Amino acid sequence: MSALLLLAQLVATILHIALVLALAPLLAGVVATWRARLLGRVGPPIWQPYANLRRQLSKIILVPETATAAYHIWPLLALSAFITVATLVPGFCTGMVTAGLSDFITVIGLLALARAAILMAALETGFGFSGAAAAREILFSLFAEATMLVIVLSFVQIAHSPSLDGISVALRAQPLGISVSLGFALAATLAVALTETGRIPVDNPSGHLELSMVHEALHLEYSGGLL
């Protein structure tokens, strides 16, 4: 019985990771399409991010002359941290193989590691535009990461569990009703989401002005598969 349970957990974990990696570009495509529709434009198809990924992976990687030997490491480090977080956060099911490792400190630490790798990539070539964007990103992260930590701590207090898997199980099992604390947590989560995804009023993902360009300027010196 334990062997079958372990096999089911392993299959669920692999399926979870596959769905996260496969559907992440689709989510970006849906956001871009609906944003264009709300602005009165046709917009790109929802599968456009898949075509963009394929095109970028087929391009040649151009390395600036001022880059160091760590130029190729930062994007891979950020990607590894994000994929690790995806394996720890429960999606369509709980009780995965990685459930015991999904404590909130580990998840927030991995997200901070990914952010640090992206900032180091922005500072890699010494380009002033990317450096200014990195400074602004650090300022935003001071508020976003602290807010996220408080949000998760409130869930830990409610569920009496330090792991995200345990929080999901506890919140699903007990009726919450109308909760003021969860309402404030939802509002704070939406504010953090606007910051992390580089949306208005924090950033303008479709703009190319120096004063309003933060996330897009962090990887101006990268191309091809590294981009």
PDB file of C-alpha atoms in Angstrom:
ATOM      1  CA  MET A   1       0.000   0.000   0.000  1.00  0.00           C
ATOM      2  CA  SER A   2       2.809   2.394   0.832  1.00  0.00           C
ATOM      3  CA  ALA A   3       4.496   1.639  -2.504  1.00  0.00           C
ATOM      4  CA  LEU A   4       1.282   2.445  -4.382  1.00  0.00           C
ATOM      5  CA  LEU A   5       0.875   5.649  -2.380  1.00  0.00           C
ATOM      6  CA  LEU A   6       4.444   6.703  -3.149  1.00  0.00           C
ATOM      7  CA  LEU A   7       3.900   5.933  -6.842  1.00  0.00           C
ATOM      8  CA  ALA A   8       0.707   8.014  -6.873  1.00  0.00           C
ATOM      9  CA  GLN A   9       2.514  10.910  -5.185  1.00  0.00           C
ATOM     10  CA  LEU A  10       5.351  10.684  -7.694  1.00  0.00           C
ATOM     11  CA  VAL A  11       2.972  10.639 -10.670  1.00  0.00           C
ATOM     12  CA  ALA A  12       1.033  13.596  -9.232  1.00  0.00           C
ATOM     13  CA  THR A  13       4.257  15.558  -8.724  1.00  0.00           C
ATOM     14  CA  ILE A  14       5.486  14.905 -12.273  1.00  0.00           C
ATOM     15  CA  LEU A  15       2.078  15.813 -13.708  1.00  0.00           C
ATOM     16  CA  HIS A  16       1.978  18.962 -11.593  1.00  0.00           C
ATOM     17  CA  ILE A  17       5.390  20.135 -12.826  1.00  0.00           C
ATOM     18  CA  ALA A  18       4.493  19.327 -16.442  1.00  0.00           C
ATOM     19  CA  LEU A  19       1.244  21.290 -16.204  1.00  0.00           C
ATOM     20  CA  VAL A  20       2.959  24.301 -14.631  1.00  0.00           C
ATOM     21  CA  LEU A  21       5.644  24.460 -17.326  1.00  0.00           C
ATOM     22  CA  ALA A  22       3.175  23.810 -20.150  1.00  0.00           C
ATOM     23  CA  LEU A  23       0.451  26.220 -19.047  1.00  0.00           C
ATOM     24  CA  ALA A  24       2.597  29.157 -17.875  1.00  0.00           C
ATOM     25  CA  PRO A  25       3.021  30.547 -21.433  1.00  0.00           C
ATOM     26  CA  LEU A  26      -0.705  30.009 -22.030  1.00  0.00           C
ATOM     27  CA  LEU A  27      -1.547  32.191 -19.020  1.00  0.00           C
ATOM     28  CA  ALA A  28       0.677  34.948 -20.393  1.00  0.00           C
ATOM     29  CA  GLY A  29      -1.079  34.627 -23.747  1.00  0.00           C
ATOM     30  CA  VAL A  30      -4.539  34.862 -22.185  1.00  0.00           C
ATOM     31  CA  VAL A  31      -3.523  37.989 -20.234  1.00  0.00           C
ATOM     32  CA  ALA A  32      -2.101  39.656 -23.358  1.00  0.00           C
ATOM     33  CA  THR A  33      -5.133  38.773 -25.477  1.00  0.00           C
ATOM     34  CA  TRP A  34      -7.720  39.995 -22.978  1.00  0.00           C
ATOM     35  CA  ARG A  35      -5.724  43.146 -22.291  1.00  0.00           C
ATOM     36  CA  ALA A  36      -5.847  43.958 -26.006  1.00  0.00           C
ATOM     37  CA  ARG A  37      -9.579  43.169 -26.178  1.00  0.00           C
ATOM     38  CA  LEU A  38     -10.296  45.513 -23.257  1.00  0.00           C
ATOM     39  CA  LEU A  39      -8.385  48.254 -25.099  1.00  0.00           C
ATOM     40  CA  GLY A  40     -10.482  47.715 -28.234  1.00  0.00           C
ATOM     41  CA  ARG A  41      -7.809  45.893 -30.240  1.00  0.00           C
ATOM     42  CA  VAL A  42      -7.742  42.373 -31.665  1.00  0.00           C
ATOM     43  CA  GLY A  43      -4.508  41.450 -29.969  1.00  0.00           C
ATOM     44  CA  PRO A  44      -2.252  38.423 -30.459  1.00  0.00           C
ATOM     45  CA  PRO A  45      -3.553  34.836 -30.272  1.00  0.00           C
ATOM     46  CA  ILE A  46      -3.372  33.170 -26.884  1.00  0.00           C
ATOM     47  CA  TRP A  47      -0.709  30.729 -28.137  1.00  0.00           C
ATOM     48  CA  GLN A  48       1.664  33.556 -29.181  1.00  0.00           C
ATOM     49  CA  PRO A  49       4.011  33.022 -26.154  1.00  0.00           C
ATOM     50  CA  TYR A  50       4.702  29.475 -27.379  1.00  0.00           C
ATOM     51  CA  ALA A  51       5.729  30.839 -30.766  1.00  0.00           C
ATOM     52  CA  ASN A  52       7.886  33.467 -29.066  1.00  0.00           C
ATOM     53  CA  LEU A  53       9.641  30.795 -26.987  1.00  0.00           C
ATOM     54  CA  ARG A  54      10.307  28.693 -30.063  1.00  0.00           C
ATOM     55  CA  ARG A  55      11.676  31.687 -31.945  1.00  0.00           C
ATOM     56  CA  GLN A  56      13.921  32.757 -29.072  1.00  0.00           C
ATOM     57  CA  LEU A  57      15.327  29.253 -28.587  1.00  0.00           C
ATOM     58  CA  SER A  58      16.274  29.134 -32.269  1.00  0.00           C
ATOM     59  CA  LYS A  59      18.180  32.430 -32.177  1.00  0.00           C
ATOM     60  CA  ILE A  60      21.891  32.859 -31.602  1.00  0.00           C
ATOM     61  CA  ILE A  61      22.946  34.034 -28.135  1.00  0.00           C
ATOM     62  CA  LEU A  62      24.907  37.274 -28.364  1.00  0.00           C
ATOM     63  CA  VAL A  63      27.246  37.899 -25.424  1.00  0.00           C
ATOM     64  CA  PRO A  64      28.259  41.541 -24.751  1.00  0.00           C
ATOM     65  CA  GLU A  65      31.959  42.325 -24.566  1.00  0.00           C
ATOM     66  CA  THR A  66      31.655  43.612 -20.998  1.00  0.00           C
ATOM     67  CA  ALA A  67      29.993  40.426 -19.696  1.00  0.00           C
ATOM     68  CA  THR A  68      31.773  38.141 -17.255  1.00  0.00           C
ATOM     69  CA  ALA A  69      31.933  34.369 -17.127  1.00  0.00           C
ATOM     70  CA  ALA A  70      28.755  34.314 -15.008  1.00  0.00           C
ATOM     71  CA  TYR A  71      26.685  35.783 -17.853  1.00  0.00           C
ATOM     72  CA  HIS A  72      25.162  32.391 -18.701  1.00  0.00           C
ATOM     73  CA  ILE A  73      24.659  31.354 -15.067  1.00  0.00           C
ATOM     74  CA  TRP A  74      22.143  33.956 -13.851  1.00  0.00           C
ATOM     75  CA  PRO A  75      19.214  33.051 -16.178  1.00  0.00           C
ATOM     76  CA  LEU A  76      19.696  29.333 -15.472  1.00  0.00           C
ATOM     77  CA  LEU A  77      19.841  29.992 -11.718  1.00  0.00           C
ATOM     78  CA  ALA A  78      16.627  32.022 -11.818  1.00  0.00           C
ATOM     79  CA  LEU A  79      14.866  29.374 -13.915  1.00  0.00           C
ATOM     80  CA  SER A  80      15.996  26.606 -11.556  1.00  0.00           C
ATOM     81  CA  ALA A  81      14.691  28.505  -8.535  1.00  0.00           C
ATOM     82  CA  PHE A  82      11.318  29.122 -10.168  1.00  0.00           C
ATOM     83  CA  ILE A  83      10.938  25.486 -11.211  1.00  0.00           C
ATOM     84  CA  THR A  84      11.823  24.376  -7.679  1.00  0.00           C
ATOM     85  CA  VAL A  85       9.150  26.683  -6.281  1.00  0.00           C
ATOM     86  CA  ALA A  86       6.669  25.204  -8.753  1.00  0.00           C
ATOM     87  CA  THR A  87       7.400  21.732  -7.394  1.00  0.00           C
ATOM     88  CA  LEU A  88       6.751  22.885  -3.809  1.00  0.00           C
ATOM     89  CA  VAL A  89       3.537  24.867  -4.271  1.00  0.00           C
ATOM     90  CA  PRO A  90       0.487  22.531  -4.458  1.00  0.00           C
ATOM     91  CA  GLY A  91      -1.615  22.893  -7.565  1.00  0.00           C
ATOM     92  CA  PHE A  92      -4.448  20.543  -8.533  1.00  0.00           C
ATOM     93  CA  CYS A  93      -3.711  18.185  -5.641  1.00  0.00           C
ATOM     94  CA  THR A  94      -1.995  17.979  -2.266  1.00  0.00           C
ATOM     95  CA  GLY A  95       0.213  15.324  -0.748  1.00  0.00           C
ATOM     96  CA  MET A  96       2.876  15.381  -3.468  1.00  0.00           C
ATOM     97  CA  VAL A  97       6.377  14.003  -2.952  1.00  0.00           C
ATOM     98  CA  THR A  98       7.674  17.496  -2.194  1.00  0.00           C
ATOM     99  CA  ALA A  99       4.916  18.262   0.363  1.00  0.00           C
ATOM    100  CA  GLY A 100       7.258  17.901   3.334  1.00  0.00           C
ATOM    101  CA  LEU A 101       9.687  20.448   1.881  1.00  0.00           C
ATOM    102  CA  SER A 102       7.143  23.167   1.117  1.00  0.00           C
ATOM    103  CA  ASP A 103       7.579  25.321   4.203  1.00  0.00           C
ATOM    104  CA  PHE A 104       7.024  29.016   3.594  1.00  0.00           C
ATOM    105  CA  ILE A 105      10.580  30.042   4.469  1.00  0.00           C
ATOM    106  CA  THR A 106      11.974  27.786   1.725  1.00  0.00           C
ATOM    107  CA  VAL A 107       9.522  29.092  -0.868  1.00  0.00           C
ATOM    108  CA  ILE A 108      10.152  32.762  -0.054  1.00  0.00           C
ATOM    109  CA  GLY A 109      13.900  32.117   0.016  1.00  0.00           C
ATOM    110  CA  LEU A 110      13.800  30.518  -3.436  1.00  0.00           C
ATOM    111  CA  LEU A 111      11.805  33.445  -4.823  1.00  0.00           C
ATOM    112  CA  ALA A 112      14.374  35.824  -3.305  1.00  0.00           C
ATOM    113  CA  LEU A 113      17.163  33.763  -4.905  1.00  0.00           C
ATOM    114  CA  ALA A 114      15.470  34.023  -8.297  1.00  0.00           C
ATOM    115  CA  ARG A 115      15.089  37.769  -7.882  1.00  0.00           C
ATOM    116  CA  ALA A 116      18.737  38.121  -6.893  1.00  0.00           C
ATOM    117  CA  ALA A 117      19.802  36.142  -9.974  1.00  0.00           C
ATOM    118  CA  ILE A 118      17.715  38.382 -12.235  1.00  0.00           C
ATOM    119  CA  LEU A 119      19.196  41.502 -10.619  1.00  0.00           C
ATOM    120  CA  MET A 120      22.720  40.168 -11.049  1.00  0.00           C
ATOM    121  CA  ALA A 121      21.912  39.472 -14.699  1.00  0.00           C
ATOM    122  CA  ALA A 122      20.793  43.083 -15.090  1.00  0.00           C
ATOM    123  CA  LEU A 123      24.046  44.333 -13.537  1.00  0.00           C
ATOM    124  CA  GLU A 124      26.200  41.870 -15.483  1.00  0.00           C
ATOM    125  CA  THR A 125      27.180  44.103 -18.395  1.00  0.00           C
ATOM    126  CA  GLY A 126      27.296  47.445 -16.578  1.00  0.00           C
ATOM    127  CA  PHE A 127      24.601  48.935 -18.827  1.00  0.00           C
ATOM    128  CA  GLY A 128      23.120  52.012 -17.156  1.00  0.00           C
ATOM    129  CA  PHE A 129      19.532  51.357 -18.226  1.00  0.00           C
ATOM    130  CA  SER A 130      19.517  47.864 -16.723  1.00  0.00           C
ATOM    131  CA  GLY A 131      21.247  49.120 -13.583  1.00  0.00           C
ATOM    132  CA  ALA A 132      18.569  51.759 -13.008  1.00  0.00           C
ATOM    133  CA  ALA A 133      15.866  49.131 -13.479  1.00  0.00           C
ATOM    134  CA  ALA A 134      17.640  46.841 -10.994  1.00  0.00           C
ATOM    135  CA  ALA A 135      17.702  49.616  -8.390  1.00  0.00           C
ATOM    136  CA  ARG A 136      13.972  50.168  -8.816  1.00  0.00           C
ATOM    137  CA  GLU A 137      13.322  46.426  -8.671  1.00  0.00           C
ATOM    138  CA  ILE A 138      15.166  46.188  -5.360  1.00  0.00           C
ATOM    139  CA  LEU A 139      13.034  49.018  -3.961  1.00  0.00           C
ATOM    140  CA  PHE A 140       9.837  47.255  -5.043  1.00  0.00           C
ATOM    141  CA  SER A 141      11.041  43.932  -3.654  1.00  0.00           C
ATOM    142  CA  LEU A 142      11.507  45.429  -0.183  1.00  0.00           C
ATOM    143  CA  PHE A 143       7.763  46.005   0.023  1.00  0.00           C
ATOM    144  CA  ALA A 144       6.587  42.985  -1.997  1.00  0.00           C
ATOM    145  CA  GLU A 145       8.609  40.338  -0.152  1.00  0.00           C
ATOM    146  CA  ALA A 146       7.795  41.765   3.278  1.00  0.00           C
ATOM    147  CA  THR A 147       4.089  41.852   2.400  1.00  0.00           C
ATOM    148  CA  MET A 148       4.182  38.302   1.081  1.00  0.00           C
ATOM    149  CA  LEU A 149       5.899  37.116   4.252  1.00  0.00           C
ATOM    150  CA  VAL A 150       3.185  38.690   6.423  1.00  0.00           C
ATOM    151  CA  ILE A 151       0.472  37.132   4.227  1.00  0.00           C
ATOM    152  CA  VAL A 152       1.955  33.658   4.504  1.00  0.00           C
ATOM    153  CA  LEU A 153       2.462  34.061   8.256  1.00  0.00           C
ATOM    154  CA  SER A 154      -1.238  34.879   8.620  1.00  0.00           C
ATOM    155  CA  PHE A 155      -2.107  31.672   6.789  1.00  0.00           C
ATOM    156  CA  VAL A 156       0.310  29.753   9.016  1.00  0.00           C
ATOM    157  CA  GLN A 157      -1.470  31.093  12.095  1.00  0.00           C
ATOM    158  CA  ILE A 158      -4.877  30.125  10.714  1.00  0.00           C
ATOM    159  CA  ALA A 159      -3.898  26.636   9.503  1.00  0.00           C
ATOM    160  CA  HIS A 160      -1.377  25.882  12.283  1.00  0.00           C
ATOM    161  CA  SER A 161       1.022  24.477   9.695  1.00  0.00           C
ATOM    162  CA  PRO A 162       4.285  25.954   8.340  1.00  0.00           C
ATOM    163  CA  SER A 163       4.067  24.169   4.968  1.00  0.00           C
ATOM    164  CA  LEU A 164       2.042  25.313   1.976  1.00  0.00           C
ATOM    165  CA  ASP A 165       0.699  21.802   1.549  1.00  0.00           C
ATOM    166  CA  GLY A 166      -0.511  21.746   5.151  1.00  0.00           C
ATOM    167  CA  ILE A 167      -2.086  25.187   4.743  1.00  0.00           C
ATOM    168  CA  SER A 168      -3.969  24.008   1.641  1.00  0.00           C
ATOM    169  CA  VAL A 169      -5.260  20.903   3.435  1.00  0.00           C
ATOM    170  CA  ALA A 170      -6.328  22.887   6.521  1.00  0.00           C
ATOM    171  CA  LEU A 171      -8.121  25.633   4.572  1.00  0.00           C
ATOM    172  CA  ARG A 172      -9.921  23.056   2.458  1.00  0.00           C
ATOM    173  CA  ALA A 173     -11.041  21.012   5.457  1.00  0.00           C
ATOM    174  CA  GLN A 174     -12.384  23.733   7.746  1.00  0.00           C
ATOM    175  CA  PRO A 175     -15.216  26.129   6.854  1.00  0.00           C
ATOM    176  CA  LEU A 176     -13.840  29.667   6.958  1.00  0.00           C
ATOM    177  CA  GLY A 177     -16.960  31.730   6.311  1.00  0.00           C
ATOM    178  CA  ILE A 178     -16.467  35.484   6.082  1.00  0.00           C
ATOM    179  CA  SER A 179     -12.987  36.321   7.361  1.00  0.00           C
ATOM    180  CA  VAL A 180     -11.730  39.891   7.621  1.00  0.00           C
ATOM    181  CA  SER A 181      -8.116  38.769   7.861  1.00  0.00           C
ATOM    182  CA  LEU A 182      -8.392  36.686   4.683  1.00  0.00           C
ATOM    183  CA  GLY A 183     -10.033  39.638   2.944  1.00  0.00           C
ATOM    184  CA  PHE A 184      -7.070  41.864   3.781  1.00  0.00           C
ATOM    185  CA  ALA A 185      -4.736  39.035   2.737  1.00  0.00           C
ATOM    186  CA  LEU A 186      -6.478  38.841  -0.646  1.00  0.00           C
ATOM    187  CA  ALA A 187      -6.137  42.594  -1.190  1.00  0.00           C
ATOM    188  CA  ALA A 188      -2.448  42.463  -0.231  1.00  0.00           C
ATOM    189  CA  THR A 189      -1.886  39.480  -2.522  1.00  0.00           C
ATOM    190  CA  LEU A 190      -3.401  41.348  -5.464  1.00  0.00           C
ATOM    191  CA  ALA A 191      -1.128  44.326  -4.737  1.00  0.00           C
ATOM    192  CA  VAL A 192       1.924  42.067  -4.629  1.00  0.00           C
ATOM    193  CA  ALA A 193       0.799  40.386  -7.867  1.00  0.00           C
ATOM    194  CA  LEU A 194       0.661  43.758  -9.627  1.00  0.00           C
ATOM    195  CA  THR A 195       4.216  44.450  -8.476  1.00  0.00           C
ATOM    196  CA  GLU A 196       5.644  41.030  -9.304  1.00  0.00           C
ATOM    197  CA  THR A 197       4.088  40.863 -12.773  1.00  0.00           C
ATOM    198  CA  GLY A 198       5.106  44.410 -13.691  1.00  0.00           C
ATOM    199  CA  ARG A 199       1.617  45.768 -14.293  1.00  0.00           C
ATOM    200  CA  ILE A 200       0.179  49.268 -14.083  1.00  0.00           C
ATOM    201  CA  PRO A 201       0.492  51.327 -11.857  1.00  0.00           C
ATOM    202  CA  VAL A 202       3.804  49.754 -10.780  1.00  0.00           C
ATOM    203  CA  ASP A 203       5.154  49.230 -14.278  1.00  0.00           C
ATOM    204  CA  ASN A 204       4.008  49.379 -17.887  1.00  0.00           C
ATOM    205  CA  PRO A 205       4.918  46.109 -19.643  1.00  0.00           C
ATOM    206  CA  SER A 206       4.125  47.523 -23.076  1.00  0.00           C
ATOM    207  CA  GLY A 207       6.042  50.775 -22.646  1.00  0.00           C
ATOM    208  CA  HIS A 208       9.626  51.581 -23.509  1.00  0.00           C
ATOM    209  CA  LEU A 209      10.115  54.785 -21.544  1.00  0.00           C
ATOM    210  CA  GLU A 210      12.997  54.862 -19.086  1.00  0.00           C
ATOM    211  CA  LEU A 211      10.902  56.372 -16.287  1.00  0.00           C
ATOM    212  CA  SER A 212       8.230  53.647 -16.407  1.00  0.00           C
ATOM    213  CA  MET A 213      10.232  50.642 -17.595  1.00  0.00           C
ATOM    214  CA  VAL A 214      11.386  48.307 -14.816  1.00  0.00           C
ATOM    215  CA  HIS A 215      10.889  44.616 -15.497  1.00  0.00           C
ATOM    216  CA  GLU A 216      11.451  44.863 -19.241  1.00  0.00           C
ATOM    217  CA  ALA A 217      14.764  46.666 -18.740  1.00  0.00           C
ATOM    218  CA  LEU A 218      16.246  43.964 -16.497  1.00  0.00           C
ATOM    219  CA  HIS A 219      17.082  41.673 -19.421  1.00  0.00           C
ATOM    220  CA  LEU A 220      17.826  44.081 -22.260  1.00  0.00           C
ATOM    221  CA  GLU A 221      21.323  42.624 -22.707  1.00  0.00           C
ATOM    222  CA  TYR A 222      20.110  39.036 -23.094  1.00  0.00           C
ATOM    223  CA  SER A 223      19.047  37.259 -26.261  1.00  0.00           C
ATOM    224  CA  GLY A 224      18.172  33.851 -27.630  1.00  0.00           C
ATOM    225  CA  GLY A 225      17.642  31.003 -25.222  1.00  0.00           C
ATOM    226  CA  LEU A 226      18.999  32.938 -22.249  1.00  0.00           C
ATOM    227  CA  LEU A 227      16.345  35.610 -22.768  1.00  0.00           C
TER     228      LEU A 227
END
